[in-house]
PDB file of C-alpha atoms in Angstrom:
ATOM      1  CA  UNK A   1       5.209  59.456  -7.567  1.00 49.00           C
ATOM      2  CA  UNK A   2       7.555  57.053  -5.745  1.00 45.00           C
ATOM      3  CA  UNK A   3       4.740  54.480  -5.517  1.00 45.00           C
ATOM      4  CA  UNK A   4       4.144  54.738  -9.279  1.00 43.00           C
ATOM      5  CA  UNK A   5       7.858  54.288  -9.996  1.00 42.00           C
ATOM      6  CA  UNK A   6       8.017  51.275  -7.685  1.00 42.00           C
ATOM      7  CA  UNK A   7       4.927  49.774  -9.301  1.00 41.00           C
ATOM      8  CA  UNK A   8       6.332  50.233 -12.808  1.00 40.00           C
ATOM      9  CA  UNK A   9       9.678  48.798 -11.711  1.00 48.00           C
ATOM     10  CA  UNK A  10       7.911  45.773 -10.254  1.00 48.00           C
ATOM     11  CA  UNK A  11       5.936  45.191 -13.433  1.00 44.00           C
ATOM     12  CA  UNK A  12       9.099  45.478 -15.557  1.00 47.00           C
ATOM     13  CA  UNK A  13      10.884  43.001 -13.281  1.00 45.00           C
ATOM     14  CA  UNK A  14       8.011  40.508 -13.599  1.00 45.00           C
ATOM     15  CA  UNK A  15       7.973  40.912 -17.395  1.00 48.00           C
ATOM     16  CA  UNK A  16      11.756  40.467 -17.614  1.00 45.00           C
ATOM     17  CA  UNK A  17      11.624  37.394 -15.389  1.00 45.00           C
ATOM     18  CA  UNK A  18       8.828  35.918 -17.502  1.00 46.00           C
ATOM     19  CA  UNK A  19      10.754  36.535 -20.741  1.00 46.00           C
ATOM     20  CA  UNK A  20      13.921  35.048 -19.248  1.00 41.00           C
ATOM     21  CA  UNK A  21      12.082  31.929 -18.112  1.00 42.00           C
ATOM     22  CA  UNK A  22      10.564  31.529 -21.565  1.00 46.00           C
ATOM     23  CA  UNK A  23      13.914  32.037 -23.310  1.00 45.00           C
ATOM     24  CA  UNK A  24      15.670  29.569 -21.005  1.00 53.00           C
ATOM     25  CA  UNK A  25      13.155  26.787 -21.550  1.00 66.00           C
ATOM     26  CA  UNK A  26      15.322  23.855 -22.707  1.00 77.00           C
ATOM     27  CA  UNK A  27      14.726  22.113 -26.008  1.00 80.00           C
ATOM     28  CA  UNK A  28      15.826  18.807 -24.484  1.00 85.00           C
ATOM     29  CA  UNK A  29      15.062  17.470 -21.025  1.00 85.00           C
ATOM     30  CA  UNK A  30      17.131  14.417 -20.161  1.00 80.00           C
ATOM     31  CA  UNK A  31      16.246  11.547 -17.858  1.00 73.00           C
ATOM     32  CA  UNK A  32      18.148   8.499 -16.695  1.00 60.00           C
ATOM     33  CA  UNK A  33      16.800   6.361 -19.553  1.00 61.00           C
ATOM     34  CA  UNK A  34      17.782   8.967 -22.181  1.00 55.00           C
ATOM     35  CA  UNK A  35      14.437   8.437 -23.873  1.00 58.00           C
ATOM     36  CA  UNK A  36      11.846  11.048 -24.755  1.00 56.00           C
ATOM     37  CA  UNK A  37       8.485   9.270 -24.955  1.00 57.00           C
ATOM     38  CA  UNK A  38       5.628  11.063 -26.666  1.00 55.00           C
ATOM     39  CA  UNK A  39       2.672  11.755 -24.405  1.00 53.00           C
ATOM     40  CA  UNK A  40      -0.079  12.831 -26.722  1.00 53.00           C
ATOM     41  CA  UNK A  41      -2.693  15.134 -25.287  1.00 62.00           C
ATOM     42  CA  UNK A  42      -6.244  14.734 -26.554  1.00 56.00           C
ATOM     43  CA  UNK A  43      -7.343  17.970 -28.220  1.00 64.00           C
ATOM     44  CA  UNK A  44     -11.069  17.859 -28.914  1.00 62.00           C
ATOM     45  CA  UNK A  45     -10.875  21.067 -30.967  1.00 73.00           C
ATOM     46  CA  UNK A  46      -8.829  19.346 -33.693  1.00 82.00           C
ATOM     47  CA  UNK A  47     -10.009  17.143 -36.545  1.00 90.00           C
ATOM     48  CA  UNK A  48      -7.817  15.190 -38.928  1.00 93.00           C
ATOM     49  CA  UNK A  49      -8.098  16.164 -42.604  1.00 95.00           C
ATOM     50  CA  UNK A  50      -6.203  15.580 -45.834  1.00 97.00           C
ATOM     51  CA  UNK A  51      -5.354  18.200 -48.428  1.00 97.00           C
ATOM     52  CA  UNK A  52      -6.176  17.531 -52.058  1.00 97.00           C
ATOM     53  CA  UNK A  53      -3.435  15.407 -53.653  1.00 97.00           C
ATOM     54  CA  UNK A  54      -0.190  16.800 -55.031  1.00 97.00           C
ATOM     55  CA  UNK A  55       1.593  15.427 -58.103  1.00 97.00           C
ATOM     56  CA  UNK A  56       5.237  16.432 -58.130  1.00 95.00           C
ATOM     57  CA  UNK A  57       6.565  16.957 -61.653  1.00 92.00           C
ATOM     58  CA  UNK A  58       8.676  14.050 -62.857  1.00 92.00           C
ATOM     59  CA  UNK A  59       7.106  11.505 -60.495  1.00 94.00           C
ATOM     60  CA  UNK A  60       4.260   9.016 -60.888  1.00 95.00           C
ATOM     61  CA  UNK A  61       2.770   9.216 -57.370  1.00 97.00           C
ATOM     62  CA  UNK A  62       0.086  11.423 -55.879  1.00 98.00           C
ATOM     63  CA  UNK A  63       0.877  12.637 -52.363  1.00 98.00           C
ATOM     64  CA  UNK A  64      -1.948  13.295 -49.885  1.00 98.00           C
ATOM     65  CA  UNK A  65      -0.784  15.511 -46.963  1.00 98.00           C
ATOM     66  CA  UNK A  66      -2.562  14.763 -43.662  1.00 98.00           C
ATOM     67  CA  UNK A  67      -2.804  17.127 -40.716  1.00 96.00           C
ATOM     68  CA  UNK A  68      -5.059  18.715 -38.111  1.00 93.00           C
ATOM     69  CA  UNK A  69      -7.569  21.547 -38.341  1.00 91.00           C
ATOM     70  CA  UNK A  70      -8.758  23.288 -35.192  1.00 79.00           C
ATOM     71  CA  UNK A  71     -12.506  23.897 -34.929  1.00 76.00           C
ATOM     72  CA  UNK A  72     -14.032  25.636 -31.907  1.00 68.00           C
ATOM     73  CA  UNK A  73     -17.572  25.236 -30.524  1.00 62.00           C
ATOM     74  CA  UNK A  74     -18.444  22.610 -33.105  1.00 58.00           C
ATOM     75  CA  UNK A  75     -18.619  25.224 -35.870  1.00 60.00           C
ATOM     76  CA  UNK A  76     -16.684  24.924 -39.130  1.00 60.00           C
ATOM     77  CA  UNK A  77     -17.742  28.352 -40.386  1.00 62.00           C
ATOM     78  CA  UNK A  78     -14.759  30.385 -41.526  1.00 67.00           C
ATOM     79  CA  UNK A  79     -12.294  27.556 -40.879  1.00 80.00           C
ATOM     80  CA  UNK A  80      -9.522  27.039 -43.454  1.00 84.00           C
ATOM     81  CA  UNK A  81      -9.086  23.388 -44.319  1.00 89.00           C
ATOM     82  CA  UNK A  82      -5.760  23.982 -46.082  1.00 92.00           C
ATOM     83  CA  UNK A  83      -3.031  22.321 -44.032  1.00 95.00           C
ATOM     84  CA  UNK A  84      -0.026  22.424 -46.378  1.00 97.00           C
ATOM     85  CA  UNK A  85       1.791  24.644 -48.855  1.00 97.00           C
ATOM     86  CA  UNK A  86       3.418  23.429 -52.048  1.00 97.00           C
ATOM     87  CA  UNK A  87       6.196  25.050 -54.037  1.00 94.00           C
ATOM     88  CA  UNK A  88       8.395  23.383 -56.629  1.00 88.00           C
ATOM     89  CA  UNK A  89       9.351  19.945 -55.270  1.00 95.00           C
ATOM     90  CA  UNK A  90       8.637  20.894 -51.630  1.00 98.00           C
ATOM     91  CA  UNK A  91       5.621  20.464 -49.320  1.00 98.00           C
ATOM     92  CA  UNK A  92       5.607  22.411 -46.043  1.00 98.00           C
ATOM     93  CA  UNK A  93       3.302  22.714 -43.043  1.00 97.00           C
ATOM     94  CA  UNK A  94       2.763  21.033 -39.688  1.00 96.00           C
ATOM     95  CA  UNK A  95       1.696  17.633 -40.956  1.00 97.00           C
ATOM     96  CA  UNK A  96       0.996  14.316 -39.246  1.00 97.00           C
ATOM     97  CA  UNK A  97       1.469  11.947 -42.175  1.00 98.00           C
ATOM     98  CA  UNK A  98       1.386  11.409 -45.931  1.00 98.00           C
ATOM     99  CA  UNK A  99      -0.434   8.899 -48.065  1.00 98.00           C
ATOM    100  CA  UNK A 100       0.915   7.867 -51.466  1.00 98.00           C
ATOM    101  CA  UNK A 101      -1.048   6.769 -54.518  1.00 98.00           C
ATOM    102  CA  UNK A 102       0.364   5.552 -57.815  1.00 97.00           C
ATOM    103  CA  UNK A 103      -1.295   7.516 -60.616  1.00 96.00           C
ATOM    104  CA  UNK A 104      -2.690   4.373 -62.308  1.00 95.00           C
ATOM    105  CA  UNK A 105      -4.122   2.990 -59.041  1.00 96.00           C
ATOM    106  CA  UNK A 106      -6.752   3.885 -56.447  1.00 96.00           C
ATOM    107  CA  UNK A 107      -4.833   2.210 -53.596  1.00 97.00           C
ATOM    108  CA  UNK A 108      -3.336   4.386 -50.848  1.00 97.00           C
ATOM    109  CA  UNK A 109      -0.269   3.544 -48.760  1.00 98.00           C
ATOM    110  CA  UNK A 110       0.627   5.301 -45.501  1.00 98.00           C
ATOM    111  CA  UNK A 111       4.077   6.789 -44.934  1.00 98.00           C
ATOM    112  CA  UNK A 112       4.396   5.846 -41.253  1.00 98.00           C
ATOM    113  CA  UNK A 113       2.572   4.567 -38.191  1.00 96.00           C
ATOM    114  CA  UNK A 114       4.877   6.635 -35.951  1.00 94.00           C
ATOM    115  CA  UNK A 115       3.722   9.824 -34.288  1.00 95.00           C
ATOM    116  CA  UNK A 116       5.622  12.576 -36.106  1.00 97.00           C
ATOM    117  CA  UNK A 117       5.260  16.246 -37.009  1.00 97.00           C
ATOM    118  CA  UNK A 118       6.478  16.858 -40.565  1.00 98.00           C
ATOM    119  CA  UNK A 119       7.585  20.432 -41.272  1.00 98.00           C
ATOM    120  CA  UNK A 120       8.937  19.917 -44.793  1.00 98.00           C
ATOM    121  CA  UNK A 121       9.080  17.183 -47.415  1.00 98.00           C
ATOM    122  CA  UNK A 122      11.257  17.667 -50.485  1.00 98.00           C
ATOM    123  CA  UNK A 123      11.389  15.488 -53.577  1.00 97.00           C
ATOM    124  CA  UNK A 124      14.874  14.787 -54.940  1.00 96.00           C
ATOM    125  CA  UNK A 125      15.085  13.507 -58.528  1.00 91.00           C
ATOM    126  CA  UNK A 126      18.678  12.707 -59.526  1.00 86.00           C
ATOM    127  CA  UNK A 127      19.414  13.159 -63.232  1.00 80.00           C
ATOM    128  CA  UNK A 128      22.209  10.599 -62.919  1.00 71.00           C
ATOM    129  CA  UNK A 129      19.828   7.871 -61.771  1.00 74.00           C
ATOM    130  CA  UNK A 130      16.159   8.808 -62.029  1.00 77.00           C
ATOM    131  CA  UNK A 131      15.159   5.463 -60.520  1.00 79.00           C
ATOM    132  CA  UNK A 132      16.549   6.728 -57.200  1.00 86.00           C
ATOM    133  CA  UNK A 133      13.844   9.355 -56.626  1.00 94.00           C
ATOM    134  CA  UNK A 134      13.436  10.032 -52.906  1.00 96.00           C
ATOM    135  CA  UNK A 135      11.615  12.266 -50.437  1.00 98.00           C
ATOM    136  CA  UNK A 136      13.624  14.077 -47.742  1.00 98.00           C
ATOM    137  CA  UNK A 137      11.833  15.109 -44.521  1.00 98.00           C
ATOM    138  CA  UNK A 138      12.552  17.578 -41.739  1.00 98.00           C
ATOM    139  CA  UNK A 139      10.374  16.524 -38.805  1.00 98.00           C
ATOM    140  CA  UNK A 140       9.998  16.039 -35.057  1.00 97.00           C
ATOM    141  CA  UNK A 141       9.702  12.426 -33.924  1.00 96.00           C
ATOM    142  CA  UNK A 142      10.234  12.708 -30.143  1.00 95.00           C
ATOM    143  CA  UNK A 143       8.815  14.921 -27.418  1.00 94.00           C
ATOM    144  CA  UNK A 144      12.322  16.032 -26.460  1.00 93.00           C
ATOM    145  CA  UNK A 145      11.232  18.888 -24.165  1.00 91.00           C
ATOM    146  CA  UNK A 146       8.672  16.636 -22.437  1.00 91.00           C
ATOM    147  CA  UNK A 147       5.726  19.033 -22.657  1.00 90.00           C
ATOM    148  CA  UNK A 148       3.362  16.273 -23.763  1.00 89.00           C
ATOM    149  CA  UNK A 149       3.142  17.217 -27.454  1.00 90.00           C
ATOM    150  CA  UNK A 150       5.082  17.263 -30.693  1.00 92.00           C
ATOM    151  CA  UNK A 151       5.691  20.755 -32.063  1.00 92.00           C
ATOM    152  CA  UNK A 152       8.430  22.968 -33.498  1.00 91.00           C
ATOM    153  CA  UNK A 153       9.958  23.317 -30.024  1.00 93.00           C
ATOM    154  CA  UNK A 154      11.159  19.712 -30.247  1.00 95.00           C
ATOM    155  CA  UNK A 155      14.329  18.554 -31.989  1.00 95.00           C
ATOM    156  CA  UNK A 156      14.153  18.338 -35.805  1.00 97.00           C
ATOM    157  CA  UNK A 157      15.380  15.132 -37.432  1.00 98.00           C
ATOM    158  CA  UNK A 158      16.180  14.134 -41.024  1.00 98.00           C
ATOM    159  CA  UNK A 159      14.318  11.252 -42.678  1.00 98.00           C
ATOM    160  CA  UNK A 160      14.230   9.740 -46.151  1.00 98.00           C
ATOM    161  CA  UNK A 161      11.904   7.443 -48.116  1.00 98.00           C
ATOM    162  CA  UNK A 162      11.362   6.406 -51.713  1.00 96.00           C
ATOM    163  CA  UNK A 163       9.123   8.570 -53.874  1.00 96.00           C
ATOM    164  CA  UNK A 164       6.435   5.905 -53.394  1.00 96.00           C
ATOM    165  CA  UNK A 165       6.537   6.420 -49.590  1.00 97.00           C
ATOM    166  CA  UNK A 166       8.394   3.174 -48.825  1.00 97.00           C
ATOM    167  CA  UNK A 167      11.473   2.574 -46.633  1.00 97.00           C
ATOM    168  CA  UNK A 168      10.810   5.517 -44.301  1.00 98.00           C
ATOM    169  CA  UNK A 169      14.233   5.782 -42.639  1.00 98.00           C
ATOM    170  CA  UNK A 170      15.868   8.114 -40.127  1.00 98.00           C
ATOM    171  CA  UNK A 171      19.234   9.515 -41.266  1.00 98.00           C
ATOM    172  CA  UNK A 172      20.134  11.743 -38.324  1.00 98.00           C
ATOM    173  CA  UNK A 173      20.982  10.545 -34.812  1.00 97.00           C
ATOM    174  CA  UNK A 174      18.532  10.735 -31.894  1.00 95.00           C
ATOM    175  CA  UNK A 175      18.875  13.937 -29.834  1.00 94.00           C
ATOM    176  CA  UNK A 176      20.930  15.695 -32.535  1.00 95.00           C
ATOM    177  CA  UNK A 177      19.246  18.790 -34.007  1.00 96.00           C
ATOM    178  CA  UNK A 178      19.147  19.014 -37.805  1.00 97.00           C
ATOM    179  CA  UNK A 179      20.886  22.212 -38.967  1.00 97.00           C
ATOM    180  CA  UNK A 180      20.467  21.883 -42.743  1.00 98.00           C
ATOM    181  CA  UNK A 181      20.872  19.505 -45.672  1.00 98.00           C
ATOM    182  CA  UNK A 182      21.785  19.680 -49.367  1.00 97.00           C
ATOM    183  CA  UNK A 183      21.605  17.365 -52.371  1.00 97.00           C
ATOM    184  CA  UNK A 184      24.805  17.202 -54.481  1.00 96.00           C
ATOM    185  CA  UNK A 185      23.746  15.735 -57.799  1.00 92.00           C
ATOM    186  CA  UNK A 186      27.204  14.931 -59.194  1.00 92.00           C
ATOM    187  CA  UNK A 187      27.876  12.747 -56.135  1.00 93.00           C
ATOM    188  CA  UNK A 188      24.263  11.588 -55.794  1.00 93.00           C
ATOM    189  CA  UNK A 189      24.492  12.260 -52.068  1.00 96.00           C
ATOM    190  CA  UNK A 190      22.474  13.984 -49.371  1.00 97.00           C
ATOM    191  CA  UNK A 191      24.851  16.038 -47.217  1.00 98.00           C
ATOM    192  CA  UNK A 192      23.591  17.223 -43.843  1.00 98.00           C
ATOM    193  CA  UNK A 193      24.708  18.837 -40.604  1.00 98.00           C
ATOM    194  CA  UNK A 194      23.464  18.198 -37.068  1.00 97.00           C
ATOM    195  CA  UNK A 195      24.411  19.660 -33.716  1.00 96.00           C
ATOM    196  CA  UNK A 196      24.808  17.608 -30.539  1.00 94.00           C
ATOM    197  CA  UNK A 197      24.112  18.988 -27.079  1.00 92.00           C
ATOM    198  CA  UNK A 198      27.446  17.712 -25.773  1.00 88.00           C
ATOM    199  CA  UNK A 199      27.330  19.693 -22.508  1.00 85.00           C
ATOM    200  CA  UNK A 200      23.787  18.414 -21.851  1.00 84.00           C
ATOM    201  CA  UNK A 201      22.376  21.824 -20.865  1.00 83.00           C
ATOM    202  CA  UNK A 202      19.239  21.276 -22.953  1.00 82.00           C
ATOM    203  CA  UNK A 203      20.162  23.937 -25.531  1.00 85.00           C
ATOM    204  CA  UNK A 204      22.154  24.003 -28.754  1.00 86.00           C
ATOM    205  CA  UNK A 205      24.847  26.657 -28.500  1.00 86.00           C
ATOM    206  CA  UNK A 206      28.485  27.521 -29.330  1.00 85.00           C
ATOM    207  CA  UNK A 207      29.801  25.015 -26.796  1.00 84.00           C
ATOM    208  CA  UNK A 208      28.222  22.078 -28.620  1.00 90.00           C
ATOM    209  CA  UNK A 209      29.585  19.945 -31.478  1.00 94.00           C
ATOM    210  CA  UNK A 210      28.489  20.113 -35.127  1.00 96.00           C
ATOM    211  CA  UNK A 211      28.479  16.776 -36.987  1.00 97.00           C
ATOM    212  CA  UNK A 212      28.885  16.452 -40.777  1.00 98.00           C
ATOM    213  CA  UNK A 213      27.379  13.479 -42.634  1.00 98.00           C
ATOM    214  CA  UNK A 214      26.227  12.282 -46.021  1.00 98.00           C
ATOM    215  CA  UNK A 215      23.918   9.543 -47.279  1.00 97.00           C
ATOM    216  CA  UNK A 216      24.755   7.891 -50.591  1.00 94.00           C
ATOM    217  CA  UNK A 217      21.658   7.537 -52.773  1.00 93.00           C
ATOM    218  CA  UNK A 218      23.475   4.996 -54.962  1.00 90.00           C
ATOM    219  CA  UNK A 219      23.415   2.685 -51.963  1.00 88.00           C
ATOM    220  CA  UNK A 220      20.006   1.058 -51.527  1.00 87.00           C
ATOM    221  CA  UNK A 221      20.424   1.109 -47.756  1.00 91.00           C
ATOM    222  CA  UNK A 222      21.213   4.884 -47.719  1.00 94.00           C
ATOM    223  CA  UNK A 223      24.222   4.294 -45.489  1.00 94.00           C
ATOM    224  CA  UNK A 224      25.182   7.412 -43.510  1.00 97.00           C
ATOM    225  CA  UNK A 225      28.887   8.310 -43.464  1.00 97.00           C
ATOM    226  CA  UNK A 226      30.497  10.906 -41.218  1.00 98.00           C
ATOM    227  CA  UNK A 227      33.197  13.251 -42.521  1.00 97.00           C
ATOM    228  CA  UNK A 228      35.231  16.069 -41.002  1.00 95.00           C
ATOM    229  CA  UNK A 229      35.719  19.217 -43.134  1.00 95.00           C
ATOM    230  CA  UNK A 230      37.028  21.382 -40.222  1.00 92.00           C
TER     231      UNK A 230
END
């Protein structure tokens, strides 16, 4: 009986240690250069595909989401080729890029040549100035935990572009995790919060600093301004 108890205790200790190690895995690993280069691993089980185009109501551009589908043993049987989900004004998924196409043209333009992982893209159409239609993105753009891939374990950043896919611009600061964002129509601004790992422990916790910012859509350069509500 004692041997069984000891065995079970040992297994529980191993399981607890494993869970602790997994939980303590940092989201950011720093080096002397403070850069987080992307080291893409070649995955031969993945193929790049595009979903059928999406036309967001009130816009004049088709959006083609692009992502990866995993196929094993060279067989496509039973594989879902759907890579994105669309609800009103928002496209979600784990996407590698977008291509944009004006509805009266067959030409396609690519959002970015950067390596990114787009988790959401939201169309904002201000009633005050409908010419200022933009797309807002939550995405990973750096391999911040240095595991050789971009995924949802890396820091999320906030980006913006025109509804035609032009002027793809980062609004948040490198190494600051996006908390949330909101469009305030009466101000024609994108408000957003980020958190900075000020104690450099690789995690975002209560000891870190929350930053408050907004981007003015009336400004063609989308200048980001910090403010302090607390």
